[in-house]
CSV table of C-alpha atoms and ligand atoms in Angstrom, one decimal:
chain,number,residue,atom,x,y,z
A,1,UNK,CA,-25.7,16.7,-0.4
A,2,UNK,CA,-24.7,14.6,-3.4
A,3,UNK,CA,-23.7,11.3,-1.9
A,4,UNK,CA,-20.9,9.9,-3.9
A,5,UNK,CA,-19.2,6.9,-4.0
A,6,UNK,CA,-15.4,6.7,-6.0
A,7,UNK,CA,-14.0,3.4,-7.6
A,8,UNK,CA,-10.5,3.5,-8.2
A,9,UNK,CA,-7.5,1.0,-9.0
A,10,UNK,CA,-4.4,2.7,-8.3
A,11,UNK,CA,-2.7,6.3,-7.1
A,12,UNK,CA,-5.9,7.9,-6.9
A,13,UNK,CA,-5.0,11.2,-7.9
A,14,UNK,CA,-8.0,12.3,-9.4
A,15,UNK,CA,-9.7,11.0,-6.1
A,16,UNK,CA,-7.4,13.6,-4.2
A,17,UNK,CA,-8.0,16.6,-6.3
A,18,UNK,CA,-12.2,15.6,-5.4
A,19,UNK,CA,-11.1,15.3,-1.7
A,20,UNK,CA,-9.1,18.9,-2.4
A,21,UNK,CA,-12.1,20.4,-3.8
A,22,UNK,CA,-14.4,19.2,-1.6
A,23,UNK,CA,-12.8,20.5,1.5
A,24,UNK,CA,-13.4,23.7,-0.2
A,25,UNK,CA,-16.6,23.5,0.7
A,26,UNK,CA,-18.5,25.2,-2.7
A,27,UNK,CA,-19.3,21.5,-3.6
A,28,UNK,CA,-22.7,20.1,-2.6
A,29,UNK,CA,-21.3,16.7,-2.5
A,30,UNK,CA,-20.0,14.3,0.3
A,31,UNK,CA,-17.4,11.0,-1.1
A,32,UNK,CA,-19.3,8.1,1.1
A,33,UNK,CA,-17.1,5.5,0.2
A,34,UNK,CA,-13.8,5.0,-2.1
A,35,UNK,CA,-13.9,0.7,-3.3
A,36,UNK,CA,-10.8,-0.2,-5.1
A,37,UNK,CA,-10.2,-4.0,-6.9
A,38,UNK,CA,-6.4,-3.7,-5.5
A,39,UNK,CA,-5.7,-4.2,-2.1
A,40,UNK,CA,-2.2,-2.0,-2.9
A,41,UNK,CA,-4.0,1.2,-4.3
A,42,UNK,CA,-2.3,4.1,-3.5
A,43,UNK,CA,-5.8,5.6,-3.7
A,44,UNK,CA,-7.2,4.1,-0.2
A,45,UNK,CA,-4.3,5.5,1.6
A,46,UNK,CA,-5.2,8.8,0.4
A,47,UNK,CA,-9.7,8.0,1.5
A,48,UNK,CA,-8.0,6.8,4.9
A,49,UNK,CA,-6.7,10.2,5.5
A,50,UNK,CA,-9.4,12.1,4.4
A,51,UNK,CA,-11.7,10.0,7.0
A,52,UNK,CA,-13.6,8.1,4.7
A,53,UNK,CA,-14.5,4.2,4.5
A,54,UNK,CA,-13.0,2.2,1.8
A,55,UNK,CA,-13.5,-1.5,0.5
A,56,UNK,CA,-11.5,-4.0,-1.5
A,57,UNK,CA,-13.3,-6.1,-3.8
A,58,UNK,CA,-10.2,-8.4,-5.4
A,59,UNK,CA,-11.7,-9.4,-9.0
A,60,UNK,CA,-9.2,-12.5,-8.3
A,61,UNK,CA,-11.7,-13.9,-6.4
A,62,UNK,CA,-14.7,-14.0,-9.0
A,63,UNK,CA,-15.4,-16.7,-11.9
A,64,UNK,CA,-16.4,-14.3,-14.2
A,65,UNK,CA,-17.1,-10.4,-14.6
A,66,UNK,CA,-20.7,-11.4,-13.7
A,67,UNK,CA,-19.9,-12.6,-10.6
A,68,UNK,CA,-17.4,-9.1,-9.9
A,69,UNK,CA,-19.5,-6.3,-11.0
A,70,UNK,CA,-22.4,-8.5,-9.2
A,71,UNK,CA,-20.6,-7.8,-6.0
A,72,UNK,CA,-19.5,-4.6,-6.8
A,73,UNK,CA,-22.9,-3.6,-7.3
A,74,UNK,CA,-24.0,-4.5,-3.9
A,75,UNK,CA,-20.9,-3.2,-2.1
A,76,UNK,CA,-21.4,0.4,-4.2
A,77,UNK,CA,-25.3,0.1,-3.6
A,78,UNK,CA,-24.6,-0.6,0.6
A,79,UNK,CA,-23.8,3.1,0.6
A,80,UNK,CA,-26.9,4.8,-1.7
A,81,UNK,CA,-25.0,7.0,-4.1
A,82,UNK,CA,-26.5,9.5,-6.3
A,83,UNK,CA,-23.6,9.1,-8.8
A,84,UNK,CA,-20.8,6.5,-9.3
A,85,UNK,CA,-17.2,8.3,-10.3
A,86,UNK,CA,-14.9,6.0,-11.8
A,87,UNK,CA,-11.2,7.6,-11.2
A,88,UNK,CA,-8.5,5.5,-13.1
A,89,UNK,CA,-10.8,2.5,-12.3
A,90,UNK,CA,-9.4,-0.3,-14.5
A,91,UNK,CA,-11.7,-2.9,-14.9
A,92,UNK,CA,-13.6,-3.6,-17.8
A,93,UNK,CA,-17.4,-3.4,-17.1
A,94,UNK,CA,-20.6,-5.4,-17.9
A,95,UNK,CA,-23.4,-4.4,-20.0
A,96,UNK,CA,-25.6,-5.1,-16.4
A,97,UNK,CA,-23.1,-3.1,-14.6
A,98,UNK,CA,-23.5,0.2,-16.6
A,99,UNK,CA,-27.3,-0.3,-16.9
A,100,UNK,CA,-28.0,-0.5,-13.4
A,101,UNK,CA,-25.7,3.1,-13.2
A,102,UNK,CA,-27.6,4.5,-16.1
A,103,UNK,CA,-27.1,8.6,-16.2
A,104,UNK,CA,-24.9,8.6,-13.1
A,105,UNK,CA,-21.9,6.6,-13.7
A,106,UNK,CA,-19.0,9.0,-15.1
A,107,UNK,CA,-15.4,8.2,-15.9
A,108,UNK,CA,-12.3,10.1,-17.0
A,109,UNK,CA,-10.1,9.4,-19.9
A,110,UNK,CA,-6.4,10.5,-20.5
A,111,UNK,CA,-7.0,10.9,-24.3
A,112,UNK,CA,-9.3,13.4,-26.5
A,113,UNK,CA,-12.2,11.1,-27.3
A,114,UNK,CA,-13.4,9.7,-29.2
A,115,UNK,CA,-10.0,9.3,-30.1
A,116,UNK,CA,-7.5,6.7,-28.3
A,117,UNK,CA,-10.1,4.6,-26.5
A,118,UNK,CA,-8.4,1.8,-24.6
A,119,UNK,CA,-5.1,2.0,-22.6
A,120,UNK,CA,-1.2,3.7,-23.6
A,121,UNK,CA,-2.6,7.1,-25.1
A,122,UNK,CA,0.2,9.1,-24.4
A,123,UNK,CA,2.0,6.7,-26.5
A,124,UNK,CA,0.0,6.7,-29.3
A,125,UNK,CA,-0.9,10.1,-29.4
A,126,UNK,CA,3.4,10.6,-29.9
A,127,UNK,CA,3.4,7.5,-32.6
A,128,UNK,CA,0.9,9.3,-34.7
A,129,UNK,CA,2.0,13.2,-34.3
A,130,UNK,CA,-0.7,14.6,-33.1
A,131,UNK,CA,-0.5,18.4,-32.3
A,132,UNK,CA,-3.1,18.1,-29.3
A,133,UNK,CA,-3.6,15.7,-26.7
A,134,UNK,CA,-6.2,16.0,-23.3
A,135,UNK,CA,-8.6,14.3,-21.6
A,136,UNK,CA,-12.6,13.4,-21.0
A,137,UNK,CA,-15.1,13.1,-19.0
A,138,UNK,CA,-18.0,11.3,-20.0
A,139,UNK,CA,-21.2,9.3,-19.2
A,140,UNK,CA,-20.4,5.5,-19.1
A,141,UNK,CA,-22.1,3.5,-21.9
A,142,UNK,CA,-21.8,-0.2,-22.8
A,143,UNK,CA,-19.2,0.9,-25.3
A,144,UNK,CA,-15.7,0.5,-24.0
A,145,UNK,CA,-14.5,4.6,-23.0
A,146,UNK,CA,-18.0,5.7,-25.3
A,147,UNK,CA,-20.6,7.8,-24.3
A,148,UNK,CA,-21.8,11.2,-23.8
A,149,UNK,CA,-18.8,14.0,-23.2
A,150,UNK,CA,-18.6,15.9,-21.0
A,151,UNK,CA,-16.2,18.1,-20.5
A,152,UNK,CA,-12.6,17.7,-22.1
A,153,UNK,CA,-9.5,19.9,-21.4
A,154,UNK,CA,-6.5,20.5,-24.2
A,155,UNK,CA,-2.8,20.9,-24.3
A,156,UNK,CA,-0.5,21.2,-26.8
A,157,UNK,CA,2.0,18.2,-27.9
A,158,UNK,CA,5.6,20.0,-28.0
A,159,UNK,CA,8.4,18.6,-30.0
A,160,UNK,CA,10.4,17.2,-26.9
A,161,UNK,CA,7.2,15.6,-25.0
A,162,UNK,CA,7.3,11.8,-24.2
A,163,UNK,CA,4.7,9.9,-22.9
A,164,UNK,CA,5.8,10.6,-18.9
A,165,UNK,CA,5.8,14.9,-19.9
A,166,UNK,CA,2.1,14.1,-21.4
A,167,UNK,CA,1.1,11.8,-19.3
A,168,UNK,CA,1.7,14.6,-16.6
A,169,UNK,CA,0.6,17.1,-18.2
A,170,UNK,CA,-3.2,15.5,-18.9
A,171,UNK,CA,-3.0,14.5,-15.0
A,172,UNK,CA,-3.1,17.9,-14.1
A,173,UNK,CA,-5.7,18.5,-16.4
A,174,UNK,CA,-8.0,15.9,-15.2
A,175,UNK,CA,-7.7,17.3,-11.8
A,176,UNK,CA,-9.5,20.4,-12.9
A,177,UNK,CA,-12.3,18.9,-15.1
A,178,UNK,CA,-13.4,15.9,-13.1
A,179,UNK,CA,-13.8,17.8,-10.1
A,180,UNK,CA,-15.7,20.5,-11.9
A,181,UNK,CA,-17.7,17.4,-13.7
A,182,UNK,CA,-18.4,16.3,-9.9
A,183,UNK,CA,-19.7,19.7,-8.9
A,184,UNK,CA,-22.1,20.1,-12.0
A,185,UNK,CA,-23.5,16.6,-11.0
A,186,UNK,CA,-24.0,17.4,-7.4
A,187,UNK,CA,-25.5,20.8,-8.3
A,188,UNK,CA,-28.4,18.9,-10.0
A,189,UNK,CA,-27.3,21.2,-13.5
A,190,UNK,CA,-25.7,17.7,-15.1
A,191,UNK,CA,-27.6,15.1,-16.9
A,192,UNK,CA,-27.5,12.3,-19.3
A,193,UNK,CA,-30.5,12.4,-21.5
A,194,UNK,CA,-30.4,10.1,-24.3
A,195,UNK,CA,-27.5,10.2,-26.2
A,196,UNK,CA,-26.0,13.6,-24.9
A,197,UNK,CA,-25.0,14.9,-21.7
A,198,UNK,CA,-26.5,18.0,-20.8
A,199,UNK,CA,-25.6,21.3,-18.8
A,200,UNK,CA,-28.5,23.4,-17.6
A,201,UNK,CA,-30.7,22.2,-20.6
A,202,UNK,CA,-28.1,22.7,-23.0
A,203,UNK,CA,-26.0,19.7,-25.2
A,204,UNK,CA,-22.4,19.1,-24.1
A,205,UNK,CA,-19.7,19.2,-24.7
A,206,UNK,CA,-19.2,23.4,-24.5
A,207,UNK,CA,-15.6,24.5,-25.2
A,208,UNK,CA,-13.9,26.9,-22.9
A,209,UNK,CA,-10.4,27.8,-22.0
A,210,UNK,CA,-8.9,26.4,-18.4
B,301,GAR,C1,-6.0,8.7,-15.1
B,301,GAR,O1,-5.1,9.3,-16.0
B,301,GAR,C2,-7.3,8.3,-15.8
B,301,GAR,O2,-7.6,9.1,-16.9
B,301,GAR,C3,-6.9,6.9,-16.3
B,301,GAR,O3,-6.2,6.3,-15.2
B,301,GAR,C4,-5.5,7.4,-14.5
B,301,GAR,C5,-5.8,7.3,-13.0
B,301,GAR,O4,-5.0,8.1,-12.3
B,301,GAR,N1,-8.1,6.1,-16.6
B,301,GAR,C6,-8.1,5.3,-17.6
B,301,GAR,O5,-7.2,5.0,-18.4
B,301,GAR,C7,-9.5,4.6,-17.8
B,301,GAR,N2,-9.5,3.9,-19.1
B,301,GAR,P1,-5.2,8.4,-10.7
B,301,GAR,O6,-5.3,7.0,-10.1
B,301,GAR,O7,-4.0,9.1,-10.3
B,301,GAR,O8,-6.4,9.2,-10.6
């Protein structure tokens, strides 16, 4: 199987609808290790439970985001993955990070991209009226929440949303596509080639209705 290692930072959610999904059992893929850079994630609570190692790697304790994602690197590389899932990971990462994870490194982000990169979406998605808001997976690339889609789910914005109703709302939507994204991956029908993500040979992103 698909050996796959999950970095988070906080509730791990998204962690525990690939946990979910994998106990299914229709998901040649196995979570090796969850590594979190907060000792007080929810998200290792949730790995504990499911059986599966976990590691801290405080970024306190580094001079620089060399020193960190040189660490990382070797904690994520002690376990061998095939593909790197960042899930509400919040750090920031090198140019030499994302390199070394080139074509099986994806992230999720609560926002329709390539719109509202960066953090407080929900927020901003309110402030400038938008009528849709959703969320993306994608291929990391050195540009902060760039590279290649690949799969993004939509929901309306209603008149009496606020940023907790959205930010729910897109939560539940990420626990469909990223698992999905995982499944892809681990069926070998997922990869990055060049600039675009691909599905079975063809360009991503397709559109479909969840
Ligand atoms: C998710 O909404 C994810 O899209 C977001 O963090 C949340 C993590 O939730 N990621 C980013 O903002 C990355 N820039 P979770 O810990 O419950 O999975």
């Amino acid at each position: 199987p698909c050996n796959v290692v999950v970095l988070i930072s906080g509730s791990g959610s998204n962690l525990q609808a690939m946990i979910d999904s994998l106990a299914a059992g229709d998901t040649p893929a196995r979570i090796s290790a969850v590594i979190s850079n907060r000792a007080d994630a929810y998200g290792l609570t949730r790995a504990a439970q499911a059986g599966i190692p976990t590691a801290v790697l405080d970024h306190k304790g580094f001079a620089d985001r060399e020193a960190f994602d040189s660490a990382l690197i070797q904690a994520i590389d002690a376990y061998a993955p095939n593909l790197v899932i960042l899930a509400g990971f919040m750090r920031i990462l090198t140019p030499g990070f994302v390199r070394h994870y080139q074509g099986r490194l994806l992230n999720i982000h609560p926002s329709l991209l390539p719109k509202y990169k960066g953090l407080d979406t929900h927020t901003r998605v309110l402030e400038a009226g938008d009528a849709e808001h959703g969320c993306s997976v994608h291929f990391v690339t050195e540009e902060l929440d760039g590279g290649a889609l690949v799969v993004q789910a939509v929901t309306a914005v209603t008149p009496g949303d606020t940023a907790q109703s959205l930010a729910m709302r897109v939560h539940q939507l990420e626990h469909r596509i990223y698992p999905l994204a995982m499944r892809w991956f681990a069926e070998g029908r997922l990869q990055l080639d060049g600039d675009s993500a691909m599905l079975d040979g063809v360009p991503l992103p397709a559109c479909g209705t969840l």
